[in-house]
CSV table of C-alpha atoms and ligand atoms in Angstrom, one decimal:
chain,number,residue,atom,x,y,z
A,10,MET,CA,-15.1,-20.5,0.2
A,11,PHE,CA,-12.5,-23.1,0.1
A,12,ASN,CA,-12.7,-22.9,-3.6
A,13,HIS,CA,-12.6,-19.6,-4.0
A,14,PRO,CA,-10.0,-18.2,-6.3
A,15,SER,CA,-8.8,-15.7,-3.7
A,16,PHE,CA,-8.8,-18.2,-0.6
A,17,ASN,CA,-5.4,-19.3,-0.6
A,18,GLY,CA,-5.3,-20.8,2.6
A,19,HIS,CA,-6.6,-18.1,4.6
A,20,GLU,CA,-7.0,-18.6,9.0
A,21,LEU,CA,-10.3,-17.4,9.1
A,22,VAL,CA,-12.9,-15.2,7.2
A,23,THR,CA,-16.0,-13.7,9.0
A,24,HIS,CA,-18.6,-11.3,8.0
A,25,HIS,CA,-20.9,-9.5,10.3
A,26,VAL,CA,-24.3,-7.4,9.1
A,27,ASP,CA,-25.8,-4.6,11.6
A,28,GLU,CA,-29.3,-3.5,10.4
A,29,SER,CA,-29.6,-0.6,13.0
A,30,THR,CA,-26.6,1.2,11.1
A,31,GLY,CA,-26.3,-0.7,7.6
A,32,LEU,CA,-23.0,-2.1,8.2
A,33,ARG,CA,-22.5,-5.1,6.0
A,34,ALA,CA,-18.6,-5.9,6.5
A,35,ILE,CA,-15.9,-8.8,6.0
A,36,ILE,CA,-12.8,-9.4,7.8
A,37,ALA,CA,-10.2,-11.7,6.6
A,38,VAL,CA,-7.1,-13.0,8.3
A,39,HIS,CA,-4.6,-14.5,5.9
A,40,SER,CA,-2.3,-15.7,8.6
A,41,SER,CA,-1.9,-14.7,12.2
A,42,LYS,CA,1.3,-16.9,12.5
A,43,ARG,CA,4.0,-14.3,12.6
A,44,GLY,CA,1.8,-12.2,14.8
A,45,PRO,CA,-1.9,-10.2,15.1
A,46,ALA,CA,-3.3,-9.6,11.3
A,47,LEU,CA,-2.3,-5.9,11.1
A,48,GLY,CA,-4.5,-4.6,8.0
A,49,GLY,CA,-6.5,-1.6,6.5
A,50,CYS,CA,-10.4,-1.1,7.0
A,51,ARG,CA,-11.5,-0.1,3.7
A,52,MET,CA,-14.8,1.3,2.7
A,53,PHE,CA,-16.0,0.7,-0.8
A,54,GLU,CA,-19.2,0.5,-2.9
A,55,TYR,CA,-18.8,-3.0,-4.3
A,56,VAL,CA,-21.0,-4.0,-7.4
A,57,ASP,CA,-21.6,-7.2,-5.8
A,58,ASP,CA,-20.9,-9.5,-2.4
A,59,ASP,CA,-18.4,-11.8,-4.3
A,60,GLN,CA,-16.4,-8.4,-5.7
A,61,ALA,CA,-16.1,-7.4,-1.7
A,62,LEU,CA,-15.1,-11.1,-0.6
A,63,ASN,CA,-12.5,-11.1,-3.6
A,64,ASP,CA,-10.8,-7.9,-2.7
A,65,VAL,CA,-10.7,-8.6,1.1
A,66,LEU,CA,-8.9,-11.9,0.3
A,67,ARG,CA,-6.9,-10.3,-2.2
A,68,LEU,CA,-5.4,-7.6,0.4
A,69,SER,CA,-5.5,-9.7,2.9
A,70,GLN,CA,-2.9,-12.0,1.5
A,71,GLY,CA,-0.9,-9.1,0.4
A,72,MET,CA,-1.0,-7.9,3.9
A,73,SER,CA,1.1,-11.1,5.2
A,74,TYR,CA,3.8,-10.9,2.2
A,75,LYS,CA,4.2,-6.9,3.0
A,76,THR,CA,4.5,-7.5,6.4
A,77,ALA,CA,6.5,-10.9,6.3
A,78,LEU,CA,9.1,-8.8,4.0
A,79,ALA,CA,8.9,-6.0,6.4
A,80,GLY,CA,10.3,-8.3,8.5
A,81,LEU,CA,7.4,-7.1,11.2
A,82,PRO,CA,6.1,-9.7,13.7
A,83,LEU,CA,3.0,-9.3,12.4
A,84,GLY,CA,0.2,-11.8,10.3
A,85,GLY,CA,-1.9,-10.3,7.6
A,86,GLY,CA,-5.6,-9.4,7.4
A,87,LYS,CA,-7.6,-6.7,6.1
A,88,SER,CA,-11.4,-5.8,6.3
A,89,VAL,CA,-14.2,-4.4,4.1
A,90,ILE,CA,-17.2,-2.4,4.9
A,91,VAL,CA,-19.6,-2.6,2.1
A,92,GLY,CA,-21.1,0.7,1.2
A,93,ASN,CA,-20.7,4.0,-0.2
A,94,PRO,CA,-18.4,6.1,2.3
A,95,HIS,CA,-20.0,9.1,1.2
A,96,THR,CA,-23.4,8.0,2.4
A,97,LEU,CA,-23.7,5.3,4.2
A,98,LYS,CA,-20.6,6.2,6.8
A,99,SER,CA,-21.6,7.2,10.6
A,100,PRO,CA,-20.4,7.4,13.9
A,101,ASP,CA,-22.8,4.7,14.6
A,102,LEU,CA,-21.7,2.4,12.2
A,103,MET,CA,-17.8,2.7,12.6
A,104,GLN,CA,-18.4,2.0,16.2
A,105,ALA,CA,-20.6,-1.4,14.9
A,106,MET,CA,-17.3,-2.3,12.8
A,107,GLY,CA,-15.0,-1.6,16.3
A,108,ARG,CA,-17.2,-4.4,17.7
A,109,PHE,CA,-17.0,-6.5,15.3
A,110,VAL,CA,-12.9,-6.0,15.2
A,111,ASP,CA,-13.3,-6.6,19.2
A,112,ARG,CA,-15.0,-9.8,19.0
A,113,LEU,CA,-11.7,-11.5,17.6
A,114,ASN,CA,-9.7,-10.5,20.3
A,115,GLY,CA,-6.6,-8.7,18.8
A,116,ARG,CA,-6.4,-11.3,15.7
A,117,TYR,CA,-7.0,-8.6,13.3
A,118,ILE,CA,-5.9,-5.4,14.1
A,119,ALA,CA,-8.0,-2.3,11.9
A,120,ALA,CA,-5.9,0.8,10.4
A,121,GLU,CA,-7.0,3.5,8.0
A,122,ASP,CA,-7.4,2.4,4.2
A,123,SER,CA,-9.4,4.3,1.2
A,124,GLY,CA,-12.6,5.3,2.4
A,125,THR,CA,-11.7,5.5,6.0
A,126,SER,CA,-10.0,8.3,7.8
A,127,VAL,CA,-8.2,8.6,11.3
A,128,ALA,CA,-11.2,10.0,13.0
A,129,ASP,CA,-13.2,6.7,11.3
A,130,LEU,CA,-10.7,4.5,13.8
A,131,ALA,CA,-10.9,7.1,16.6
A,132,GLU,CA,-14.5,5.9,16.1
A,133,MET,CA,-13.7,2.2,16.1
A,134,GLY,CA,-11.3,3.1,18.6
A,135,ARG,CA,-14.0,4.0,21.4
A,136,VAL,CA,-15.3,0.2,21.7
A,137,THR,CA,-12.0,-1.7,21.1
A,138,GLU,CA,-8.4,-1.5,21.6
A,139,HIS,CA,-7.1,-3.6,18.4
A,140,VAL,CA,-7.2,-0.3,16.1
A,141,ALA,CA,-3.8,1.3,14.7
A,142,GLY,CA,-3.0,4.6,13.5
A,143,VAL,CA,-5.1,6.8,15.9
A,144,ASN,CA,-2.0,8.0,18.0
A,145,HIS,CA,-2.8,12.1,19.4
A,146,ASN,CA,1.1,11.8,20.1
A,147,HIS,CA,2.0,10.6,16.8
A,148,ALA,CA,4.5,13.1,14.7
A,149,ALA,CA,1.4,13.0,11.9
A,150,GLY,CA,-1.5,12.5,14.3
A,151,GLY,CA,-1.6,8.6,13.4
A,152,ASP,CA,-1.0,9.0,9.5
A,153,PRO,CA,1.1,6.8,8.4
A,154,SER,CA,1.3,8.3,5.0
A,155,PRO,CA,4.5,10.5,5.8
A,156,SER,CA,6.5,6.8,6.8
A,157,THR,CA,5.1,5.4,3.5
A,158,ALA,CA,6.3,8.4,1.5
A,159,LEU,CA,9.9,8.1,3.2
A,160,GLY,CA,10.2,4.2,2.3
A,161,VAL,CA,9.1,5.3,-1.3
A,162,PHE,CA,11.6,7.8,-1.7
A,163,LEU,CA,14.3,6.0,-0.2
A,164,SER,CA,13.1,3.2,-2.9
A,165,ILE,CA,13.4,5.5,-5.8
A,166,GLU,CA,16.4,6.4,-4.6
A,167,ALA,CA,18.3,3.2,-4.4
A,168,ALA,CA,16.6,1.9,-7.5
A,169,VAL,CA,18.2,4.9,-9.4
A,170,LYS,CA,21.9,4.5,-7.9
A,171,TRP,CA,21.4,0.3,-8.3
A,172,ARG,CA,20.3,0.9,-12.4
A,173,TYR,CA,22.5,3.7,-13.0
A,174,ASP,CA,25.1,4.3,-10.6
A,175,LYS,CA,23.8,7.9,-9.7
A,176,SER,CA,21.8,10.0,-7.4
A,177,LEU,CA,18.6,11.5,-7.8
A,178,HIS,CA,20.0,15.2,-8.6
A,179,ASN,CA,18.5,16.4,-12.0
A,180,VAL,CA,16.8,13.2,-12.3
A,181,THR,CA,13.2,13.3,-13.3
A,182,VAL,CA,10.4,11.4,-11.7
A,183,ALA,CA,6.9,11.7,-12.8
A,184,VAL,CA,4.4,11.3,-9.5
A,185,GLN,CA,0.7,10.1,-10.6
A,186,GLY,CA,-1.2,11.4,-7.6
A,187,ALA,CA,-0.4,14.0,-5.5
A,188,GLY,CA,-2.2,12.9,-2.3
A,189,ASN,CA,-1.4,12.2,1.5
A,190,VAL,CA,1.7,9.8,0.2
A,191,GLY,CA,2.4,11.5,-3.5
A,192,ARG,CA,2.8,14.7,-1.5
A,193,HIS,CA,5.2,13.6,1.1
A,194,LEU,CA,7.4,11.9,-2.1
A,195,ILE,CA,7.4,14.9,-4.0
A,196,ASN,CA,8.7,17.1,-1.0
A,197,HIS,CA,11.5,14.6,-0.3
A,198,LEU,CA,12.2,14.3,-4.4
A,199,ILE,CA,12.7,18.1,-4.1
A,200,GLN,CA,14.8,18.3,-1.6
A,201,ALA,CA,17.0,15.5,-3.4
A,202,GLY,CA,17.4,17.9,-6.5
A,203,ALA,CA,15.4,16.0,-8.7
A,204,SER,CA,13.0,17.2,-11.0
A,205,VAL,CA,9.3,16.1,-10.6
A,206,LEU,CA,6.3,15.9,-12.8
A,207,VAL,CA,3.2,15.4,-11.6
A,208,CYS,CA,-0.6,14.8,-12.4
A,209,ASP,CA,-3.7,14.4,-10.3
A,210,VAL,CA,-7.5,14.5,-11.0
A,211,ASN,CA,-7.8,16.7,-8.0
A,212,ARG,CA,-7.1,20.2,-8.7
A,213,ASP,CA,-6.5,21.2,-5.1
A,214,ASN,CA,-3.9,18.2,-4.5
A,215,LEU,CA,-2.0,19.0,-7.6
A,216,ASP,CA,-1.7,23.3,-6.8
A,217,LYS,CA,-0.2,21.7,-3.7
A,218,ALA,CA,2.5,19.7,-5.1
A,219,ILE,CA,3.1,22.7,-7.7
A,220,ALA,CA,3.5,25.1,-4.7
A,221,LEU,CA,6.3,22.4,-3.8
A,222,GLY,CA,8.3,22.7,-7.0
A,223,ALA,CA,6.4,20.3,-9.2
A,224,THR,CA,5.6,20.6,-12.5
A,225,GLU,CA,2.1,19.7,-13.9
A,226,VAL,CA,1.7,17.2,-16.7
A,227,GLY,CA,-1.8,16.2,-18.2
A,228,LEU,CA,-3.1,12.6,-16.8
A,229,ASP,CA,-2.4,10.4,-20.3
A,230,GLN,CA,0.7,12.1,-20.5
A,231,ILE,CA,2.3,11.2,-17.2
A,232,HIS,CA,3.9,8.0,-18.2
A,233,ARG,CA,5.4,8.9,-21.1
A,234,SER,CA,6.7,12.5,-20.2
A,235,GLY,CA,10.5,12.2,-20.3
A,236,ALA,CA,11.0,11.1,-16.9
A,237,LEU,CA,13.5,8.1,-16.0
A,238,VAL,CA,11.2,7.3,-13.0
A,239,PHE,CA,7.2,6.8,-13.2
A,240,ALA,CA,6.0,6.7,-9.3
A,241,PRO,CA,2.6,5.4,-9.3
A,242,CYS,CA,0.6,7.2,-6.1
A,243,ALA,CA,-2.9,7.2,-6.9
A,244,MET,CA,-4.9,3.9,-7.7
A,245,GLY,CA,-4.3,0.1,-8.2
A,246,ALA,CA,-3.7,-1.5,-11.8
A,247,ALA,CA,-2.2,1.5,-13.3
A,248,ILE,CA,0.7,-0.4,-15.1
A,249,ASN,CA,-1.3,-2.3,-18.0
A,250,ASP,CA,-0.5,-3.4,-21.3
A,251,GLN,CA,-1.1,0.1,-22.8
A,252,PHE,CA,1.3,1.5,-20.1
A,253,ILE,CA,3.9,-0.9,-20.9
A,254,ALA,CA,3.5,0.1,-24.7
A,255,GLU,CA,3.7,3.9,-24.2
A,256,THR,CA,6.0,4.7,-21.4
A,257,ASP,CA,9.2,5.9,-21.9
A,258,ALA,CA,10.4,5.3,-18.5
A,259,THR,CA,12.8,2.8,-17.3
A,260,ILE,CA,12.2,2.5,-13.3
A,261,ILE,CA,8.7,1.9,-12.1
A,262,ALA,CA,8.8,3.1,-7.9
A,263,GLY,CA,5.5,4.0,-6.2
A,264,ALA,CA,3.2,3.8,-3.4
A,265,ALA,CA,-0.3,2.5,-4.9
A,266,ASN,CA,-1.1,-1.2,-4.0
A,267,ASN,CA,-1.6,-3.9,-6.5
A,268,GLN,CA,-0.1,-1.7,-9.5
A,269,LEU,CA,0.4,-4.3,-11.7
A,270,ALA,CA,-3.1,-4.6,-13.7
A,271,HIS,CA,-2.5,-8.6,-14.3
A,272,ASP,CA,-0.2,-11.3,-13.8
A,273,GLY,CA,1.7,-11.2,-17.1
A,274,ILE,CA,2.7,-7.5,-16.3
A,275,ALA,CA,5.7,-8.3,-14.4
A,276,GLN,CA,7.6,-10.1,-17.0
A,277,LYS,CA,6.5,-7.6,-19.8
A,278,LEU,CA,7.9,-4.7,-17.8
A,279,MET,CA,11.0,-7.3,-17.5
A,280,PHE,CA,11.4,-8.1,-21.4
A,281,LYS,CA,10.8,-4.2,-22.1
A,282,GLY,CA,14.0,-3.2,-19.8
A,283,ILE,CA,11.8,-1.6,-17.3
A,284,LEU,CA,13.0,-2.3,-13.5
A,285,TYR,CA,9.8,-2.6,-11.3
A,286,ALA,CA,10.0,-2.0,-7.6
A,287,PRO,CA,7.5,-4.5,-5.7
A,288,ASP,CA,4.6,-2.3,-4.5
A,289,TYR,CA,3.9,-3.7,-1.3
A,290,LEU,CA,7.8,-4.0,-0.4
A,291,ILE,CA,8.4,-0.5,-0.9
A,292,ASN,CA,5.0,0.9,0.6
A,293,ALA,CA,5.6,-0.7,3.7
A,294,GLY,CA,6.6,2.3,5.7
A,295,GLY,CA,3.0,3.0,6.5
A,296,ILE,CA,2.5,-0.6,8.4
A,297,ILE,CA,6.0,-0.1,9.8
A,298,ASP,CA,4.5,3.2,11.4
A,299,ALA,CA,1.4,1.7,12.1
A,300,TYR,CA,3.0,-1.3,14.2
A,301,TYR,CA,5.3,1.0,16.3
A,302,GLN,CA,2.2,2.9,16.9
A,303,THR,CA,0.6,-0.2,18.3
A,304,GLN,CA,3.4,-0.4,20.5
A,305,GLY,CA,3.8,3.0,21.7
A,306,LEU,CA,6.7,3.8,20.3
A,307,LEU,CA,6.5,6.9,18.8
A,308,ASP,CA,10.1,8.4,18.5
A,309,GLN,CA,9.8,9.4,14.8
A,310,GLN,CA,13.6,8.5,14.5
A,311,GLN,CA,13.4,5.1,15.3
A,312,ILE,CA,10.3,4.4,13.0
A,313,ASN,CA,12.7,6.1,10.1
A,314,GLN,CA,15.3,4.0,11.0
A,315,SER,CA,13.4,0.7,10.7
A,316,VAL,CA,11.7,2.2,7.1
A,317,SER,CA,15.0,3.3,5.9
A,318,ALA,CA,15.5,-0.9,5.8
A,319,ILE,CA,13.2,-1.2,3.1
A,320,ALA,CA,15.8,0.2,0.4
A,321,GLY,CA,18.5,-2.3,1.6
A,322,ARG,CA,15.5,-5.3,0.8
A,323,LEU,CA,14.9,-3.9,-2.1
A,324,ILE,CA,18.3,-4.1,-3.2
A,325,GLN,CA,17.9,-7.8,-2.4
A,326,VAL,CA,15.1,-8.7,-4.2
A,327,PHE,CA,16.5,-7.0,-7.1
A,328,GLU,CA,20.0,-8.8,-6.8
A,329,SER,CA,17.8,-12.1,-6.3
A,330,ALA,CA,15.8,-11.6,-9.2
A,331,ARG,CA,19.1,-10.9,-11.5
A,332,THR,CA,20.7,-14.0,-10.3
A,333,GLN,CA,17.4,-16.1,-11.3
A,334,GLY,CA,16.4,-14.5,-14.1
A,335,CYS,CA,13.2,-13.6,-13.2
A,336,SER,CA,11.3,-10.3,-12.3
A,337,PRO,CA,11.7,-8.5,-9.2
A,338,ALA,CA,7.8,-9.2,-8.8
A,339,MET,CA,8.3,-12.7,-8.5
A,340,ALA,CA,11.5,-12.4,-6.2
A,341,ALA,CA,9.6,-10.6,-3.8
A,342,ASP,CA,7.1,-13.2,-3.9
A,343,GLN,CA,9.5,-15.8,-3.7
A,344,LEU,CA,11.2,-14.2,-0.3
A,345,ALA,CA,7.9,-13.3,1.4
A,346,GLU,CA,6.4,-16.8,0.6
A,347,HIS,CA,10.0,-18.4,2.1
A,348,ILE,CA,9.6,-16.5,5.5
A,349,LEU,CA,6.3,-17.5,5.6
A,350,ARG,CA,7.2,-20.7,5.4
A,351,SER,CA,9.8,-20.9,7.7
A,352,ASP,CA,7.6,-19.4,10.0
A,353,SER,CA,4.9,-22.4,10.0
B,26,NAD,P1,-5.0,9.7,-1.2
B,26,NAD,O1,-6.3,9.2,-1.6
B,26,NAD,O2,-4.4,10.8,-0.4
B,26,NAD,O3,-4.2,9.9,-2.6
B,26,NAD,C1,-4.4,9.4,-4.2
B,26,NAD,C2,-4.6,10.7,-4.8
B,26,NAD,O4,-4.6,9.9,-6.3
B,26,NAD,C3,-5.5,11.7,-5.1
B,26,NAD,O5,-4.8,13.2,-5.1
B,26,NAD,C4,-6.4,11.6,-6.0
B,26,NAD,O6,-7.0,12.9,-6.7
B,26,NAD,C5,-5.2,11.1,-7.0
B,26,NAD,N1,-6.0,10.5,-8.0
B,26,NAD,C6,-6.8,9.0,-7.9
B,26,NAD,N2,-6.9,9.1,-9.1
B,26,NAD,C7,-6.3,9.2,-10.0
B,26,NAD,C8,-6.1,9.5,-11.5
B,26,NAD,N3,-6.5,8.2,-12.5
B,26,NAD,N4,-5.0,10.1,-11.9
B,26,NAD,C9,-4.0,10.8,-10.9
B,26,NAD,N5,-4.3,11.2,-9.9
B,26,NAD,C10,-5.6,10.2,-9.5
B,26,NAD,O7,-4.1,8.4,-0.9
B,26,NAD,P2,-2.8,8.6,-0.2
B,26,NAD,O8,-2.8,7.9,0.9
B,26,NAD,O9,-2.0,9.1,-1.0
B,26,NAD,O10,-2.3,6.7,-1.0
B,26,NAD,C11,-1.7,6.4,-2.5
B,26,NAD,C12,-1.7,4.9,-3.0
B,26,NAD,O11,-0.6,4.5,-2.3
B,26,NAD,C13,-3.0,4.3,-3.1
B,26,NAD,O12,-3.0,3.4,-3.5
B,26,NAD,C14,-3.0,3.6,-1.6
B,26,NAD,O13,-3.7,2.6,-1.6
B,26,NAD,C15,-1.5,3.4,-1.6
B,26,NAD,N6,-1.0,3.5,0.1
B,26,NAD,C16,-0.9,4.1,1.1
B,26,NAD,C17,-0.4,4.3,2.4
B,26,NAD,C18,-0.7,5.2,3.2
B,26,NAD,O14,0.2,5.3,4.3
B,26,NAD,N7,-1.7,6.1,2.8
B,26,NAD,C19,0.2,3.1,2.5
B,26,NAD,C20,0.3,1.7,1.6
B,26,NAD,C21,-0.3,2.3,0.4
């Protein structure tokens, strides 16, 4: 464990097996120095246990960086359930996961992630209070996606302003993935007068985006569709070497986690003159929303105000990157590490 390439000073890594429900899960807490480690509970059919361990460690550290940059009194953690969410998931399994979370006495707080839903978190919430995003009095029923979309929208607006000194009016934005976040993002963009191009593998989600005013583009054309801004809102690792060679976008700003396919990508983007808004900085609206929910603070205006601060921090990172001559991804990491170090 201590020599694992993704270990990086994790505070706690623990696993649990529940034979009666088939639960096999890992919880990783990278840091709880700033507060409880709030992070998603992901369910995925990993090819092997090492892939699950690697994922939970990487994501957990990412949450430490995200909450630090978001200025939240939270640490960073994550959990993974190993198995196909469509075939293995059951209310009993989610409750078994809830009991696993409960044993950490609040050091880790679980939230929704890919493969889990608000309903699954509510099932966990029957046996532990340490779940976020299940508050029925919340404007979106606990779903943090509208807040994530708001943070990404404001970041796109700020990036266009910073780079080109103009508003989003008549600017073309290509959105990859029109799911929970993408759909809300498209709505904001259309309201701001932008032209939106969209692609999605899911026809229903695509049709909903088109109904909002977006124009459909092929899956393999979305990054070279003449849009100024490319907003990845589907899966991770969308920005790879082929993407960089082909894209005509000059700003990348989207909601997807872990957008950069490998460590060298950030610098390649910089050399090609593409301005990259670091994913974990601009998609923090969801964690801010979830944090407010854990505190019982459900005033949407207050939440939106806190989410709006993301755009200012993005500009701080762009300025820092320019001064140092490094990529915004590196500048964001440095800022997060500085915050984490000053807390220890
Ligand atoms: P979602 O599952 O609701 O939407 C993802 C959409 O992408 C779906 O419509 C799906 O059909 C589409 N898609 C999948 N593969 C695609 C492909 N190859 N090309 C085009 N479209 C594709 O997820 P979401 O909640 O909207 O989250 C989107 C991304 O943002 C994810 O990477 C997620 O991890 C990240 N994120 C979400 C939140 C949140 O609050 N929901 C917060 C932070 C980060």
